[in-house]
PDB file of C-alpha atoms in Angstrom:
ATOM      1  CA  UNK A  21      -8.920  20.269  17.608  1.00 94.00           C
ATOM      2  CA  UNK A  22      -8.270  21.110  13.983  1.00 96.00           C
ATOM      3  CA  UNK A  23     -11.344  21.680  11.792  1.00 98.00           C
ATOM      4  CA  UNK A  24     -10.844  21.373   8.035  1.00 98.00           C
ATOM      5  CA  UNK A  25     -13.284  23.451   5.971  1.00 98.00           C
ATOM      6  CA  UNK A  26     -13.875  23.936   2.253  1.00 96.00           C
ATOM      7  CA  UNK A  27     -13.867  27.513   0.955  1.00 95.00           C
ATOM      8  CA  UNK A  28     -16.907  29.042  -0.712  1.00 89.00           C
ATOM      9  CA  UNK A  29     -17.278  29.909  -4.370  1.00 84.00           C
ATOM     10  CA  UNK A  30     -18.827  33.186  -3.265  1.00 77.00           C
ATOM     11  CA  UNK A  31     -16.287  35.770  -2.124  1.00 84.00           C
ATOM     12  CA  UNK A  32     -16.491  39.246  -0.651  1.00 81.00           C
ATOM     13  CA  UNK A  33     -15.520  42.285  -2.704  1.00 76.00           C
ATOM     14  CA  UNK A  34     -11.867  43.297  -2.563  1.00 70.00           C
ATOM     15  CA  UNK A  35     -10.839  44.910   0.685  1.00 64.00           C
ATOM     16  CA  UNK A  36      -9.492  48.369   1.213  1.00 68.00           C
ATOM     17  CA  UNK A  37      -6.568  47.163   3.274  1.00 77.00           C
ATOM     18  CA  UNK A  38      -2.942  46.501   2.464  1.00 87.00           C
ATOM     19  CA  UNK A  39      -2.067  44.138  -0.393  1.00 92.00           C
ATOM     20  CA  UNK A  40      -1.249  40.474   0.112  1.00 93.00           C
ATOM     21  CA  UNK A  41       1.915  39.575   2.047  1.00 95.00           C
ATOM     22  CA  UNK A  42       2.496  35.882   1.359  1.00 96.00           C
ATOM     23  CA  UNK A  43       5.210  35.537   3.981  1.00 95.00           C
ATOM     24  CA  UNK A  44       2.769  36.607   6.714  1.00 97.00           C
ATOM     25  CA  UNK A  45       0.226  33.824   6.090  1.00 98.00           C
ATOM     26  CA  UNK A  46      -0.095  30.866   8.440  1.00 97.00           C
ATOM     27  CA  UNK A  47       1.585  27.568   7.534  1.00 97.00           C
ATOM     28  CA  UNK A  48       4.769  29.186   6.186  1.00 97.00           C
ATOM     29  CA  UNK A  49       5.898  25.838   4.839  1.00 97.00           C
ATOM     30  CA  UNK A  50       3.429  26.423   1.991  1.00 98.00           C
ATOM     31  CA  UNK A  51       4.862  29.843   1.040  1.00 97.00           C
ATOM     32  CA  UNK A  52       6.906  28.721  -1.955  1.00 97.00           C
ATOM     33  CA  UNK A  53       4.026  26.674  -3.345  1.00 98.00           C
ATOM     34  CA  UNK A  54       1.631  29.592  -2.857  1.00 98.00           C
ATOM     35  CA  UNK A  55       4.017  31.878  -4.715  1.00 98.00           C
ATOM     36  CA  UNK A  56       4.121  29.450  -7.627  1.00 98.00           C
ATOM     37  CA  UNK A  57       0.332  29.078  -7.894  1.00 98.00           C
ATOM     38  CA  UNK A  58      -0.226  32.819  -7.477  1.00 98.00           C
ATOM     39  CA  UNK A  59       2.298  33.715 -10.188  1.00 98.00           C
ATOM     40  CA  UNK A  60       0.807  31.126 -12.538  1.00 98.00           C
ATOM     41  CA  UNK A  61      -2.761  32.296 -11.948  1.00 98.00           C
ATOM     42  CA  UNK A  62      -1.941  35.992 -12.332  1.00 98.00           C
ATOM     43  CA  UNK A  63      -0.033  35.293 -15.548  1.00 98.00           C
ATOM     44  CA  UNK A  64      -2.919  33.246 -16.945  1.00 98.00           C
ATOM     45  CA  UNK A  65      -5.485  35.926 -16.103  1.00 98.00           C
ATOM     46  CA  UNK A  66      -3.303  38.747 -17.445  1.00 97.00           C
ATOM     47  CA  UNK A  67      -3.383  37.133 -20.880  1.00 97.00           C
ATOM     48  CA  UNK A  68      -6.260  36.038 -23.090  1.00 96.00           C
ATOM     49  CA  UNK A  69      -9.502  36.354 -21.139  1.00 96.00           C
ATOM     50  CA  UNK A  70     -11.299  33.575 -23.032  1.00 96.00           C
ATOM     51  CA  UNK A  71      -8.475  31.146 -22.334  1.00 97.00           C
ATOM     52  CA  UNK A  72      -8.409  32.009 -18.631  1.00 97.00           C
ATOM     53  CA  UNK A  73     -12.188  31.760 -18.411  1.00 96.00           C
ATOM     54  CA  UNK A  74     -12.058  28.273 -19.904  1.00 97.00           C
ATOM     55  CA  UNK A  75      -9.246  27.054 -17.647  1.00 97.00           C
ATOM     56  CA  UNK A  76     -11.018  28.339 -14.529  1.00 97.00           C
ATOM     57  CA  UNK A  77     -14.392  26.957 -15.618  1.00 95.00           C
ATOM     58  CA  UNK A  78     -16.141  30.307 -15.311  1.00 94.00           C
ATOM     59  CA  UNK A  79     -19.477  31.172 -16.870  1.00 93.00           C
ATOM     60  CA  UNK A  80     -19.898  34.305 -18.990  1.00 91.00           C
ATOM     61  CA  UNK A  81     -21.455  36.034 -16.011  1.00 90.00           C
ATOM     62  CA  UNK A  82     -18.254  35.509 -14.020  1.00 92.00           C
ATOM     63  CA  UNK A  83     -15.936  36.777 -16.742  1.00 92.00           C
ATOM     64  CA  UNK A  84     -14.979  39.710 -14.514  1.00 93.00           C
ATOM     65  CA  UNK A  85     -13.322  37.285 -12.094  1.00 94.00           C
ATOM     66  CA  UNK A  86     -10.493  36.896 -14.614  1.00 97.00           C
ATOM     67  CA  UNK A  87      -9.689  40.605 -14.313  1.00 95.00           C
ATOM     68  CA  UNK A  88      -9.881  40.405 -10.539  1.00 94.00           C
ATOM     69  CA  UNK A  89      -7.431  37.484 -10.506  1.00 96.00           C
ATOM     70  CA  UNK A  90      -5.017  39.451 -12.684  1.00 97.00           C
ATOM     71  CA  UNK A  91      -4.852  42.130  -9.984  1.00 95.00           C
ATOM     72  CA  UNK A  92      -4.355  39.865  -6.971  1.00 96.00           C
ATOM     73  CA  UNK A  93      -0.899  41.226  -6.205  1.00 94.00           C
ATOM     74  CA  UNK A  94      -2.206  44.738  -5.504  1.00 93.00           C
ATOM     75  CA  UNK A  95      -5.791  44.058  -4.396  1.00 93.00           C
ATOM     76  CA  UNK A  96      -6.760  44.908  -0.823  1.00 93.00           C
ATOM     77  CA  UNK A  97      -6.683  41.935   1.509  1.00 94.00           C
ATOM     78  CA  UNK A  98      -9.271  40.879   4.096  1.00 93.00           C
ATOM     79  CA  UNK A  99      -9.232  38.256   6.846  1.00 94.00           C
ATOM     80  CA  UNK A 100     -10.024  34.922   5.198  1.00 95.00           C
ATOM     81  CA  UNK A 101     -13.021  34.551   7.509  1.00 95.00           C
ATOM     82  CA  UNK A 102     -14.528  37.625   5.834  1.00 94.00           C
ATOM     83  CA  UNK A 103     -13.551  36.677   2.279  1.00 94.00           C
ATOM     84  CA  UNK A 104     -15.613  33.466   2.221  1.00 95.00           C
ATOM     85  CA  UNK A 105     -19.345  34.218   2.105  1.00 90.00           C
ATOM     86  CA  UNK A 106     -21.030  30.936   1.188  1.00 89.00           C
ATOM     87  CA  UNK A 107     -23.695  28.891   2.968  1.00 91.00           C
ATOM     88  CA  UNK A 108     -21.361  27.200   5.448  1.00 94.00           C
ATOM     89  CA  UNK A 109     -19.734  30.475   6.473  1.00 95.00           C
ATOM     90  CA  UNK A 110     -23.071  32.260   6.749  1.00 94.00           C
ATOM     91  CA  UNK A 111     -24.261  29.544   9.149  1.00 95.00           C
ATOM     92  CA  UNK A 112     -20.963  29.635  11.038  1.00 97.00           C
ATOM     93  CA  UNK A 113     -21.387  33.370  11.607  1.00 96.00           C
ATOM     94  CA  UNK A 114     -17.824  34.257  12.544  1.00 96.00           C
ATOM     95  CA  UNK A 115     -18.661  37.944  12.925  1.00 95.00           C
ATOM     96  CA  UNK A 116     -21.243  37.125  15.609  1.00 96.00           C
ATOM     97  CA  UNK A 117     -18.966  34.995  17.795  1.00 96.00           C
ATOM     98  CA  UNK A 118     -17.859  36.467  21.085  1.00 96.00           C
ATOM     99  CA  UNK A 119     -14.170  37.198  21.571  1.00 96.00           C
ATOM    100  CA  UNK A 120     -13.317  33.891  23.229  1.00 96.00           C
ATOM    101  CA  UNK A 121     -15.145  31.812  20.602  1.00 96.00           C
ATOM    102  CA  UNK A 122     -13.505  33.786  17.799  1.00 97.00           C
ATOM    103  CA  UNK A 123     -10.070  33.141  19.283  1.00 96.00           C
ATOM    104  CA  UNK A 124     -10.872  29.426  19.323  1.00 96.00           C
ATOM    105  CA  UNK A 125     -11.923  29.722  15.678  1.00 97.00           C
ATOM    106  CA  UNK A 126      -8.603  31.359  14.796  1.00 97.00           C
ATOM    107  CA  UNK A 127      -6.733  28.492  16.426  1.00 95.00           C
ATOM    108  CA  UNK A 128      -8.793  25.587  15.145  1.00 96.00           C
ATOM    109  CA  UNK A 129     -10.270  26.402  11.719  1.00 98.00           C
ATOM    110  CA  UNK A 130      -8.314  25.727   8.547  1.00 98.00           C
ATOM    111  CA  UNK A 131      -9.883  26.635   5.191  1.00 98.00           C
ATOM    112  CA  UNK A 132      -8.608  24.798   2.129  1.00 98.00           C
ATOM    113  CA  UNK A 133      -8.087  26.718  -1.108  1.00 97.00           C
ATOM    114  CA  UNK A 134      -7.069  26.054  -4.684  1.00 97.00           C
ATOM    115  CA  UNK A 135      -4.899  29.188  -4.590  1.00 98.00           C
ATOM    116  CA  UNK A 136      -3.475  29.279  -1.043  1.00 98.00           C
ATOM    117  CA  UNK A 137      -3.480  25.584  -0.175  1.00 98.00           C
ATOM    118  CA  UNK A 138      -4.937  26.232   3.273  1.00 98.00           C
ATOM    119  CA  UNK A 139      -5.323  29.358   5.410  1.00 98.00           C
ATOM    120  CA  UNK A 140      -6.529  30.262   8.879  1.00 98.00           C
ATOM    121  CA  UNK A 141      -9.465  32.629   9.214  1.00 97.00           C
ATOM    122  CA  UNK A 142      -7.308  35.534  10.352  1.00 96.00           C
ATOM    123  CA  UNK A 143      -4.935  35.337   7.379  1.00 97.00           C
ATOM    124  CA  UNK A 144      -5.185  38.405   5.138  1.00 95.00           C
ATOM    125  CA  UNK A 145      -5.948  37.400   1.542  1.00 96.00           C
ATOM    126  CA  UNK A 146      -7.578  39.175  -1.417  1.00 95.00           C
ATOM    127  CA  UNK A 147     -10.811  37.718  -2.847  1.00 94.00           C
ATOM    128  CA  UNK A 148     -10.025  35.416  -5.786  1.00 95.00           C
ATOM    129  CA  UNK A 149     -11.502  32.756  -8.043  1.00 95.00           C
ATOM    130  CA  UNK A 150      -9.614  29.476  -8.364  1.00 96.00           C
ATOM    131  CA  UNK A 151     -11.178  26.223  -7.220  1.00 96.00           C
ATOM    132  CA  UNK A 152      -9.300  23.085  -6.226  1.00 96.00           C
ATOM    133  CA  UNK A 153     -10.748  21.296  -9.257  1.00 95.00           C
ATOM    134  CA  UNK A 154      -8.908  23.570 -11.705  1.00 97.00           C
ATOM    135  CA  UNK A 155      -6.139  22.184 -13.913  1.00 97.00           C
ATOM    136  CA  UNK A 156      -3.788  25.146 -14.002  1.00 97.00           C
ATOM    137  CA  UNK A 157      -1.195  24.894 -16.768  1.00 96.00           C
ATOM    138  CA  UNK A 158       1.610  24.010 -16.413  1.00 96.00           C
ATOM    139  CA  UNK A 159       1.038  22.919 -12.790  1.00 97.00           C
ATOM    140  CA  UNK A 160      -1.783  20.519 -13.600  1.00 96.00           C
ATOM    141  CA  UNK A 161      -4.607  19.525 -11.253  1.00 97.00           C
ATOM    142  CA  UNK A 162      -4.407  21.682  -8.140  1.00 97.00           C
ATOM    143  CA  UNK A 163      -5.678  18.924  -5.868  1.00 96.00           C
ATOM    144  CA  UNK A 164      -2.676  16.763  -6.757  1.00 96.00           C
ATOM    145  CA  UNK A 165      -0.311  19.742  -6.650  1.00 97.00           C
ATOM    146  CA  UNK A 166      -1.324  20.694  -3.123  1.00 97.00           C
ATOM    147  CA  UNK A 167      -1.350  17.114  -1.892  1.00 96.00           C
ATOM    148  CA  UNK A 168       2.410  16.906  -2.485  1.00 94.00           C
ATOM    149  CA  UNK A 169       2.947  20.160  -0.581  1.00 95.00           C
ATOM    150  CA  UNK A 170       0.602  19.418   2.312  1.00 96.00           C
ATOM    151  CA  UNK A 171       2.205  16.108   3.239  1.00 94.00           C
ATOM    152  CA  UNK A 172       5.102  17.791   5.026  1.00 92.00           C
ATOM    153  CA  UNK A 173       3.162  20.711   6.551  1.00 96.00           C
ATOM    154  CA  UNK A 174      -0.278  19.658   7.758  1.00 96.00           C
ATOM    155  CA  UNK A 175       0.675  16.898  10.235  1.00 95.00           C
ATOM    156  CA  UNK A 176       2.383  19.504  12.425  1.00 94.00           C
ATOM    157  CA  UNK A 177      -0.751  21.677  12.330  1.00 94.00           C
ATOM    158  CA  UNK A 178      -2.846  18.693  13.419  1.00 93.00           C
ATOM    159  CA  UNK A 179      -0.395  17.948  16.263  1.00 90.00           C
ATOM    160  CA  UNK A 180      -1.740  15.131  18.447  1.00 90.00           C
ATOM    161  CA  UNK A 181      -5.384  16.184  18.627  1.00 93.00           C
ATOM    162  CA  UNK A 182      -8.676  15.560  16.880  1.00 96.00           C
ATOM    163  CA  UNK A 183      -9.050  16.416  13.196  1.00 97.00           C
ATOM    164  CA  UNK A 184     -12.645  17.161  12.162  1.00 98.00           C
ATOM    165  CA  UNK A 185     -12.825  16.972   8.382  1.00 97.00           C
ATOM    166  CA  UNK A 186     -15.779  18.859   6.890  1.00 97.00           C
ATOM    167  CA  UNK A 187     -14.281  19.342   3.418  1.00 96.00           C
ATOM    168  CA  UNK A 188     -16.034  18.501   0.175  1.00 92.00           C
ATOM    169  CA  UNK A 189     -14.468  15.758  -1.948  1.00 91.00           C
ATOM    170  CA  UNK A 190     -12.513  18.121  -4.233  1.00 92.00           C
ATOM    171  CA  UNK A 191     -10.793  19.751  -1.256  1.00 95.00           C
ATOM    172  CA  UNK A 192     -10.342  16.493   0.645  1.00 95.00           C
ATOM    173  CA  UNK A 193      -8.133  15.398  -2.261  1.00 93.00           C
ATOM    174  CA  UNK A 194      -5.623  18.112  -1.344  1.00 96.00           C
ATOM    175  CA  UNK A 195      -4.565  16.375   1.871  1.00 96.00           C
ATOM    176  CA  UNK A 196      -5.077  12.759   2.831  1.00 92.00           C
ATOM    177  CA  UNK A 197      -3.553  12.052   6.240  1.00 90.00           C
ATOM    178  CA  UNK A 198      -1.647   8.840   6.780  1.00 89.00           C
ATOM    179  CA  UNK A 199      -0.506   6.762   9.733  1.00 88.00           C
ATOM    180  CA  UNK A 200      -1.922   7.148  13.227  1.00 89.00           C
ATOM    181  CA  UNK A 201      -3.308  10.581  12.354  1.00 93.00           C
ATOM    182  CA  UNK A 202      -6.049   8.857  10.362  1.00 94.00           C
ATOM    183  CA  UNK A 203      -7.470   7.255  13.498  1.00 92.00           C
ATOM    184  CA  UNK A 204      -7.827  10.740  15.060  1.00 94.00           C
ATOM    185  CA  UNK A 205      -9.844  12.072  12.125  1.00 96.00           C
ATOM    186  CA  UNK A 206     -13.623  12.234  11.884  1.00 97.00           C
ATOM    187  CA  UNK A 207     -15.758  13.001   8.829  1.00 96.00           C
ATOM    188  CA  UNK A 208     -19.398  14.056   9.022  1.00 95.00           C
ATOM    189  CA  UNK A 209     -22.327  13.184   6.793  1.00 93.00           C
ATOM    190  CA  UNK A 210     -25.679  14.962   7.197  1.00 92.00           C
ATOM    191  CA  UNK A 211     -28.777  12.788   6.757  1.00 90.00           C
ATOM    192  CA  UNK A 212     -32.388  13.924   6.709  1.00 85.00           C
ATOM    193  CA  UNK A 213     -34.877  11.558   8.288  1.00 78.00           C
ATOM    194  CA  UNK A 214     -38.522  11.846   7.305  1.00 76.00           C
ATOM    195  CA  UNK A 215     -41.625   9.723   7.150  1.00 69.00           C
ATOM    196  CA  UNK A 216     -42.704   8.545   3.708  1.00 72.00           C
ATOM    197  CA  UNK A 217     -45.923   6.506   3.492  1.00 67.00           C
ATOM    198  CA  UNK A 218     -45.632   5.630   7.156  1.00 72.00           C
ATOM    199  CA  UNK A 219     -42.010   4.517   6.888  1.00 73.00           C
ATOM    200  CA  UNK A 220     -39.020   6.462   8.219  1.00 76.00           C
ATOM    201  CA  UNK A 221     -36.490   6.987   5.467  1.00 76.00           C
ATOM    202  CA  UNK A 222     -33.149   8.747   5.342  1.00 73.00           C
ATOM    203  CA  UNK A 223     -31.487  10.630   2.524  1.00 77.00           C
ATOM    204  CA  UNK A 224     -28.216  12.472   2.159  1.00 79.00           C
ATOM    205  CA  UNK A 225     -28.627  16.245   2.447  1.00 73.00           C
ATOM    206  CA  UNK A 226     -26.882  18.237  -0.280  1.00 70.00           C
ATOM    207  CA  UNK A 227     -27.226  22.032  -0.187  1.00 65.00           C
ATOM    208  CA  UNK A 228     -28.294  22.201   3.465  1.00 79.00           C
ATOM    209  CA  UNK A 229     -25.427  19.897   4.400  1.00 89.00           C
ATOM    210  CA  UNK A 230     -23.219  23.008   4.376  1.00 91.00           C
ATOM    211  CA  UNK A 231     -25.520  24.987   6.643  1.00 92.00           C
ATOM    212  CA  UNK A 232     -25.741  22.151   9.164  1.00 93.00           C
ATOM    213  CA  UNK A 233     -21.955  21.822   9.262  1.00 95.00           C
ATOM    214  CA  UNK A 234     -21.584  25.568   9.736  1.00 96.00           C
ATOM    215  CA  UNK A 235     -23.984  25.538  12.696  1.00 95.00           C
ATOM    216  CA  UNK A 236     -22.243  22.483  14.146  1.00 96.00           C
ATOM    217  CA  UNK A 237     -18.871  24.248  14.139  1.00 97.00           C
ATOM    218  CA  UNK A 238     -20.417  27.429  15.575  1.00 97.00           C
ATOM    219  CA  UNK A 239     -21.981  25.471  18.422  1.00 97.00           C
ATOM    220  CA  UNK A 240     -18.704  23.703  19.202  1.00 97.00           C
ATOM    221  CA  UNK A 241     -16.872  27.041  19.321  1.00 97.00           C
ATOM    222  CA  UNK A 242     -19.492  28.664  21.517  1.00 96.00           C
ATOM    223  CA  UNK A 243     -19.608  25.705  23.887  1.00 94.00           C
ATOM    224  CA  UNK A 244     -15.893  25.855  24.654  1.00 82.00           C
ATOM    225  CA  UNK A 245     -15.788  22.120  23.944  1.00 86.00           C
ATOM    226  CA  UNK A 246     -12.289  20.801  23.328  1.00 88.00           C
ATOM    227  CA  UNK A 247     -12.785  17.184  22.191  1.00 94.00           C
ATOM    228  CA  UNK A 248      -9.457  15.425  21.811  1.00 93.00           C
ATOM    229  CA  UNK A 249     -10.696  12.363  19.935  1.00 94.00           C
ATOM    230  CA  UNK A 250     -13.561  11.339  17.651  1.00 96.00           C
ATOM    231  CA  UNK A 251     -15.280   9.581  20.557  1.00 95.00           C
ATOM    232  CA  UNK A 252     -15.112  12.766  22.637  1.00 96.00           C
ATOM    233  CA  UNK A 253     -16.472  14.701  19.647  1.00 97.00           C
ATOM    234  CA  UNK A 254     -19.513  12.427  19.564  1.00 97.00           C
ATOM    235  CA  UNK A 255     -20.104  13.083  23.262  1.00 96.00           C
ATOM    236  CA  UNK A 256     -19.720  16.841  22.768  1.00 97.00           C
ATOM    237  CA  UNK A 257     -22.201  16.933  19.888  1.00 97.00           C
ATOM    238  CA  UNK A 258     -24.723  14.809  21.782  1.00 96.00           C
ATOM    239  CA  UNK A 259     -24.390  17.235  24.677  1.00 96.00           C
ATOM    240  CA  UNK A 260     -25.167  20.103  22.285  1.00 96.00           C
ATOM    241  CA  UNK A 261     -28.402  18.421  21.224  1.00 95.00           C
ATOM    242  CA  UNK A 262     -27.264  16.922  17.934  1.00 95.00           C
ATOM    243  CA  UNK A 263     -28.414  13.473  16.932  1.00 94.00           C
ATOM    244  CA  UNK A 264     -25.150  11.756  16.070  1.00 96.00           C
ATOM    245  CA  UNK A 265     -24.486   8.171  15.102  1.00 95.00           C
ATOM    246  CA  UNK A 266     -21.150   6.459  14.495  1.00 95.00           C
ATOM    247  CA  UNK A 267     -21.447   4.735  11.127  1.00 91.00           C
ATOM    248  CA  UNK A 268     -17.829   3.516  11.204  1.00 90.00           C
ATOM    249  CA  UNK A 269     -15.138   3.659  13.866  1.00 91.00           C
ATOM    250  CA  UNK A 270     -11.717   4.753  12.694  1.00 85.00           C
ATOM    251  CA  UNK A 271      -8.586   2.722  12.170  1.00 85.00           C
ATOM    252  CA  UNK A 272      -5.025   3.280  10.964  1.00 82.00           C
ATOM    253  CA  UNK A 273      -6.411   3.364   7.423  1.00 87.00           C
ATOM    254  CA  UNK A 274      -9.836   4.904   7.743  1.00 92.00           C
ATOM    255  CA  UNK A 275     -11.187   7.917   9.685  1.00 94.00           C
ATOM    256  CA  UNK A 276     -14.229   7.784  11.900  1.00 95.00           C
ATOM    257  CA  UNK A 277     -17.451   8.361   9.981  1.00 96.00           C
ATOM    258  CA  UNK A 278     -20.208  10.193  11.827  1.00 96.00           C
ATOM    259  CA  UNK A 279     -23.797  10.735  10.727  1.00 94.00           C
ATOM    260  CA  UNK A 280     -25.657  13.827  11.936  1.00 94.00           C
ATOM    261  CA  UNK A 281     -29.358  13.077  11.538  1.00 91.00           C
ATOM    262  CA  UNK A 282     -31.797  15.967  11.071  1.00 86.00           C
ATOM    263  CA  UNK A 283     -35.529  16.102  10.463  1.00 80.00           C
ATOM    264  CA  UNK A 284     -35.692  19.678   9.153  1.00 75.00           C
ATOM    265  CA  UNK A 285     -33.315  21.257   6.655  1.00 66.00           C
ATOM    266  CA  UNK A 286     -32.767  25.002   6.686  1.00 62.00           C
TER     267      UNK A 286
END
């Protein structure tokens, strides 16, 4: 099983470890592309701060992120699973997994990134600020840039197993599987069901969508479940107590679409 995750905007402080070693990251087929994006970002952030702030879409309160980006080459690196600190990763709780579950996480989780393309949770990277929605001159939109690079690298990482896609739309644009791989992919939507004036109604969950997905992945890792297909994933989640409905079965052109229905959001 390969689980595709978005990163978080929130990042840990720079580590005290050794600096970045690009050639030691997972998915070595992306090394040249990572080098190009890194060089471009560092050059941008080493110049005019206002220009870099505008390109990266940063508020005045995040102006210091430009300086941090300028020092990425020498900043201390941390495991990617510690760098990302947002809602999904808080709910996933990598630091609280036992050794066996953490090893499964290292094998199965792939975090997409505007700067690195995609990394595994054990890859050592410095904290940074560069979302997939950025248009980084002269490379252009990073989603389109990475899509060209991912096409030849990610299918091998997916192998012949299930691909659980939990990415947000901006990061989903960076890799769109084709061929038979599509039929082995499942996406998840979180719906809240509640009673309104005596009628049960459902609505798409926004903020708490991330927390639910984080808990879902944590429970799969702790359960030792190894679903090999979207149908087996549905069975595994039902066995874990989730209320799951198949809103669309997959085909050669469209992934499976699963709805996880919740009554409480937290």
